[in-house]
Amino acid sequence: QVQVAESGGGLVQAGESLRLSCAVSGITYRTFVMSWFRQAPGKDREFVACISWSGGVTVYADSVKGRFTNSRNIAKNIMYLQMNNLEPDDTADYYCAADLDGSNYYLGRSEDDYEIWGQGTRVTVSS
């Protein structure tokens, strides 16, 4: 069965960078989509970015465009989220998720699209 696990969170100051990793195990299919969501204290979980595994097609939330880069290393089965110029509003628990029904032509932005979720990694950005 497919499992995902996030890592790389930490405490940084505004303007600094951080890279999150999501290790994927149990991969059988190549036509699926991986994503990042985040949840700040007292707020709903929101979409951050996603990437189709085979084609590398990416989608970003408007709030992170130009600052975050979603990528993956197929050989290592790892997805990365490079976060640059971090802001206090980026403070949240970050989750990676897998949509086994996704493809290069369907990259979901909804939590309901994703079947497999990690436990989260915390990112704190101070002023």
PDB file of C-alpha atoms in Angstrom:
ATOM      1  CA  GLN A   1       0.000   0.000   0.000  1.00  0.00           C
ATOM      2  CA  VAL A   2       1.080   3.559  -0.674  1.00  0.00           C
ATOM      3  CA  GLN A   3       2.357   5.622   2.243  1.00  0.00           C
ATOM      4  CA  VAL A   4       3.774   9.140   2.475  1.00  0.00           C
ATOM      5  CA  ALA A   5       5.871  10.818   5.159  1.00  0.00           C
ATOM      6  CA  GLU A   6       6.819  14.495   5.451  1.00  0.00           C
ATOM      7  CA  SER A   7       9.983  15.916   6.955  1.00  0.00           C
ATOM      8  CA  GLY A   8      12.064  19.081   6.952  1.00  0.00           C
ATOM      9  CA  GLY A   9       9.934  21.487   8.950  1.00  0.00           C
ATOM     10  CA  GLY A  10      11.470  23.906  11.390  1.00  0.00           C
ATOM     11  CA  LEU A  11      11.727  27.430  12.738  1.00  0.00           C
ATOM     12  CA  VAL A  12      13.003  30.166  10.418  1.00  0.00           C
ATOM     13  CA  GLN A  13      12.889  33.927  10.193  1.00  0.00           C
ATOM     14  CA  ALA A  14      10.908  35.839   7.596  1.00  0.00           C
ATOM     15  CA  GLY A  15      12.733  35.975   4.276  1.00  0.00           C
ATOM     16  CA  GLU A  16      14.597  32.727   4.818  1.00  0.00           C
ATOM     17  CA  SER A  17      14.173  29.446   2.959  1.00  0.00           C
ATOM     18  CA  LEU A  18      13.261  25.905   3.885  1.00  0.00           C
ATOM     19  CA  ARG A  19      12.885  22.668   1.939  1.00  0.00           C
ATOM     20  CA  LEU A  20      10.334  20.051   2.866  1.00  0.00           C
ATOM     21  CA  SER A  21      10.549  16.438   1.741  1.00  0.00           C
ATOM     22  CA  CYS A  22       7.883  13.801   1.304  1.00  0.00           C
ATOM     23  CA  ALA A  23       9.013  10.198   0.992  1.00  0.00           C
ATOM     24  CA  VAL A  24       6.659   7.951  -0.953  1.00  0.00           C
ATOM     25  CA  SER A  25       6.591   4.189  -0.470  1.00  0.00           C
ATOM     26  CA  GLY A  26       4.595   1.364  -1.972  1.00  0.00           C
ATOM     27  CA  ILE A  27       4.494   2.968  -5.418  1.00  0.00           C
ATOM     28  CA  THR A  28       3.034   0.734  -8.104  1.00  0.00           C
ATOM     29  CA  TYR A  29       1.476   3.207 -10.526  1.00  0.00           C
ATOM     30  CA  ARG A  30       3.076   6.085 -12.396  1.00  0.00           C
ATOM     31  CA  THR A  31      -0.112   8.013 -13.133  1.00  0.00           C
ATOM     32  CA  PHE A  32      -0.828   9.687  -9.826  1.00  0.00           C
ATOM     33  CA  VAL A  33      -0.570  13.128  -8.269  1.00  0.00           C
ATOM     34  CA  MET A  34       1.202  14.284  -5.120  1.00  0.00           C
ATOM     35  CA  SER A  35       0.316  17.453  -3.272  1.00  0.00           C
ATOM     36  CA  TRP A  36       1.073  19.719  -0.339  1.00  0.00           C
ATOM     37  CA  PHE A  37      -1.574  21.138   1.966  1.00  0.00           C
ATOM     38  CA  ARG A  38      -1.124  23.262   5.062  1.00  0.00           C
ATOM     39  CA  GLN A  39      -3.149  24.145   8.112  1.00  0.00           C
ATOM     40  CA  ALA A  40      -2.452  27.196  10.241  1.00  0.00           C
ATOM     41  CA  PRO A  41      -3.666  27.416  13.848  1.00  0.00           C
ATOM     42  CA  GLY A  42      -7.386  28.128  13.936  1.00  0.00           C
ATOM     43  CA  LYS A  43      -7.772  27.893  10.162  1.00  0.00           C
ATOM     44  CA  ASP A  44      -8.951  25.327   7.638  1.00  0.00           C
ATOM     45  CA  ARG A  45      -6.545  23.146   5.740  1.00  0.00           C
ATOM     46  CA  GLU A  46      -5.649  24.762   2.421  1.00  0.00           C
ATOM     47  CA  PHE A  47      -4.088  23.664  -0.836  1.00  0.00           C
ATOM     48  CA  VAL A  48      -0.480  24.712  -1.449  1.00  0.00           C
ATOM     49  CA  ALA A  49       0.855  22.886  -4.509  1.00  0.00           C
ATOM     50  CA  CYS A  50       0.720  19.617  -6.397  1.00  0.00           C
ATOM     51  CA  ILE A  51       2.655  17.743  -9.051  1.00  0.00           C
ATOM     52  CA  SER A  52       1.861  14.908 -11.419  1.00  0.00           C
ATOM     53  CA  TRP A  53       4.382  12.145 -10.867  1.00  0.00           C
ATOM     54  CA  SER A  54       5.023  11.065 -14.431  1.00  0.00           C
ATOM     55  CA  GLY A  55       4.891  14.381 -16.256  1.00  0.00           C
ATOM     56  CA  GLY A  56       5.948  16.830 -13.559  1.00  0.00           C
ATOM     57  CA  VAL A  57       3.029  19.170 -14.211  1.00  0.00           C
ATOM     58  CA  THR A  58       2.655  21.560 -11.282  1.00  0.00           C
ATOM     59  CA  VAL A  59      -0.116  23.693  -9.821  1.00  0.00           C
ATOM     60  CA  TYR A  60       0.331  26.334  -7.110  1.00  0.00           C
ATOM     61  CA  ALA A  61      -1.932  28.302  -4.847  1.00  0.00           C
ATOM     62  CA  ASP A  62      -1.843  32.020  -5.607  1.00  0.00           C
ATOM     63  CA  SER A  63      -0.446  32.732  -2.158  1.00  0.00           C
ATOM     64  CA  VAL A  64       2.793  30.835  -2.873  1.00  0.00           C
ATOM     65  CA  LYS A  65       3.348  31.407  -6.595  1.00  0.00           C
ATOM     66  CA  GLY A  66       6.833  32.690  -7.279  1.00  0.00           C
ATOM     67  CA  ARG A  67       8.066  31.669  -3.832  1.00  0.00           C
ATOM     68  CA  PHE A  68       7.492  27.912  -3.603  1.00  0.00           C
ATOM     69  CA  THR A  69       8.661  25.245  -6.041  1.00  0.00           C
ATOM     70  CA  ASN A  70       7.239  21.720  -6.072  1.00  0.00           C
ATOM     71  CA  SER A  71       9.437  19.004  -7.565  1.00  0.00           C
ATOM     72  CA  ARG A  72      10.034  15.285  -7.347  1.00  0.00           C
ATOM     73  CA  ASN A  73      12.848  12.799  -7.759  1.00  0.00           C
ATOM     74  CA  ILE A  74      11.290   9.714  -9.297  1.00  0.00           C
ATOM     75  CA  ALA A  75      14.350   7.519  -8.749  1.00  0.00           C
ATOM     76  CA  LYS A  76      14.361   8.330  -5.024  1.00  0.00           C
ATOM     77  CA  ASN A  77      10.573   8.418  -4.637  1.00  0.00           C
ATOM     78  CA  ILE A  78      10.765  11.797  -2.930  1.00  0.00           C
ATOM     79  CA  MET A  79       8.741  14.953  -3.478  1.00  0.00           C
ATOM     80  CA  TYR A  80      10.187  18.308  -2.442  1.00  0.00           C
ATOM     81  CA  LEU A  81       8.711  21.676  -1.614  1.00  0.00           C
ATOM     82  CA  GLN A  82      11.323  24.414  -1.824  1.00  0.00           C
ATOM     83  CA  MET A  83       9.999  27.396   0.100  1.00  0.00           C
ATOM     84  CA  ASN A  84      11.767  30.714  -0.462  1.00  0.00           C
ATOM     85  CA  ASN A  85      11.137  34.163   0.995  1.00  0.00           C
ATOM     86  CA  LEU A  86       9.012  32.709   3.752  1.00  0.00           C
ATOM     87  CA  GLU A  87       6.460  34.904   5.472  1.00  0.00           C
ATOM     88  CA  PRO A  88       4.809  34.653   8.898  1.00  0.00           C
ATOM     89  CA  ASP A  89       1.559  33.726   7.125  1.00  0.00           C
ATOM     90  CA  ASP A  90       3.297  30.569   5.883  1.00  0.00           C
ATOM     91  CA  THR A  91       3.370  29.269   9.451  1.00  0.00           C
ATOM     92  CA  ALA A  92       1.399  26.024   9.480  1.00  0.00           C
ATOM     93  CA  ASP A  93       1.525  22.271   9.670  1.00  0.00           C
ATOM     94  CA  TYR A  94       2.379  21.026   6.187  1.00  0.00           C
ATOM     95  CA  TYR A  95       1.011  17.739   4.871  1.00  0.00           C
ATOM     96  CA  CYS A  96       1.781  15.762   1.764  1.00  0.00           C
ATOM     97  CA  ALA A  97      -0.875  13.630   0.131  1.00  0.00           C
ATOM     98  CA  ALA A  98      -1.331  11.235  -2.769  1.00  0.00           C
ATOM     99  CA  ASP A  99      -4.161  11.118  -5.287  1.00  0.00           C
ATOM    100  CA  LEU A 100      -3.999   7.717  -6.911  1.00  0.00           C
ATOM    101  CA  ASP A 101      -6.647   8.778  -9.425  1.00  0.00           C
ATOM    102  CA  GLY A 102      -4.765  11.871 -10.560  1.00  0.00           C
ATOM    103  CA  SER A 103      -2.851  12.375 -13.773  1.00  0.00           C
ATOM    104  CA  ASN A 104      -1.144  15.013 -15.903  1.00  0.00           C
ATOM    105  CA  TYR A 105      -4.633  16.096 -16.910  1.00  0.00           C
ATOM    106  CA  TYR A 106      -6.249  16.118 -13.486  1.00  0.00           C
ATOM    107  CA  LEU A 107      -4.412  17.740 -10.589  1.00  0.00           C
ATOM    108  CA  GLY A 108      -6.807  18.248  -7.730  1.00  0.00           C
ATOM    109  CA  ARG A 109      -6.887  21.205  -5.362  1.00  0.00           C
ATOM    110  CA  SER A 110      -9.421  19.669  -2.996  1.00  0.00           C
ATOM    111  CA  GLU A 111      -8.711  17.561   0.075  1.00  0.00           C
ATOM    112  CA  ASP A 112     -11.371  15.168  -1.197  1.00  0.00           C
ATOM    113  CA  ASP A 113      -9.192  14.274  -4.186  1.00  0.00           C
ATOM    114  CA  TYR A 114      -6.491  12.728  -2.029  1.00  0.00           C
ATOM    115  CA  GLU A 115      -6.653   9.282  -0.492  1.00  0.00           C
ATOM    116  CA  ILE A 116      -3.277   8.980   1.276  1.00  0.00           C
ATOM    117  CA  TRP A 117      -2.045  11.508   3.835  1.00  0.00           C
ATOM    118  CA  GLY A 118       1.086  11.985   5.906  1.00  0.00           C
ATOM    119  CA  GLN A 119       1.215  13.056   9.539  1.00  0.00           C
ATOM    120  CA  GLY A 120       2.489  16.565   8.854  1.00  0.00           C
ATOM    121  CA  THR A 121       5.588  18.613   9.577  1.00  0.00           C
ATOM    122  CA  ARG A 122       5.531  21.973  11.325  1.00  0.00           C
ATOM    123  CA  VAL A 123       6.845  25.160   9.764  1.00  0.00           C
ATOM    124  CA  THR A 124       7.121  28.281  11.902  1.00  0.00           C
ATOM    125  CA  VAL A 125       8.160  31.614  10.411  1.00  0.00           C
ATOM    126  CA  SER A 126       8.980  34.393  12.841  1.00  0.00           C
ATOM    127  CA  SER A 127       8.889  38.115  12.104  1.00  0.00           C
TER     128      SER A 127
END
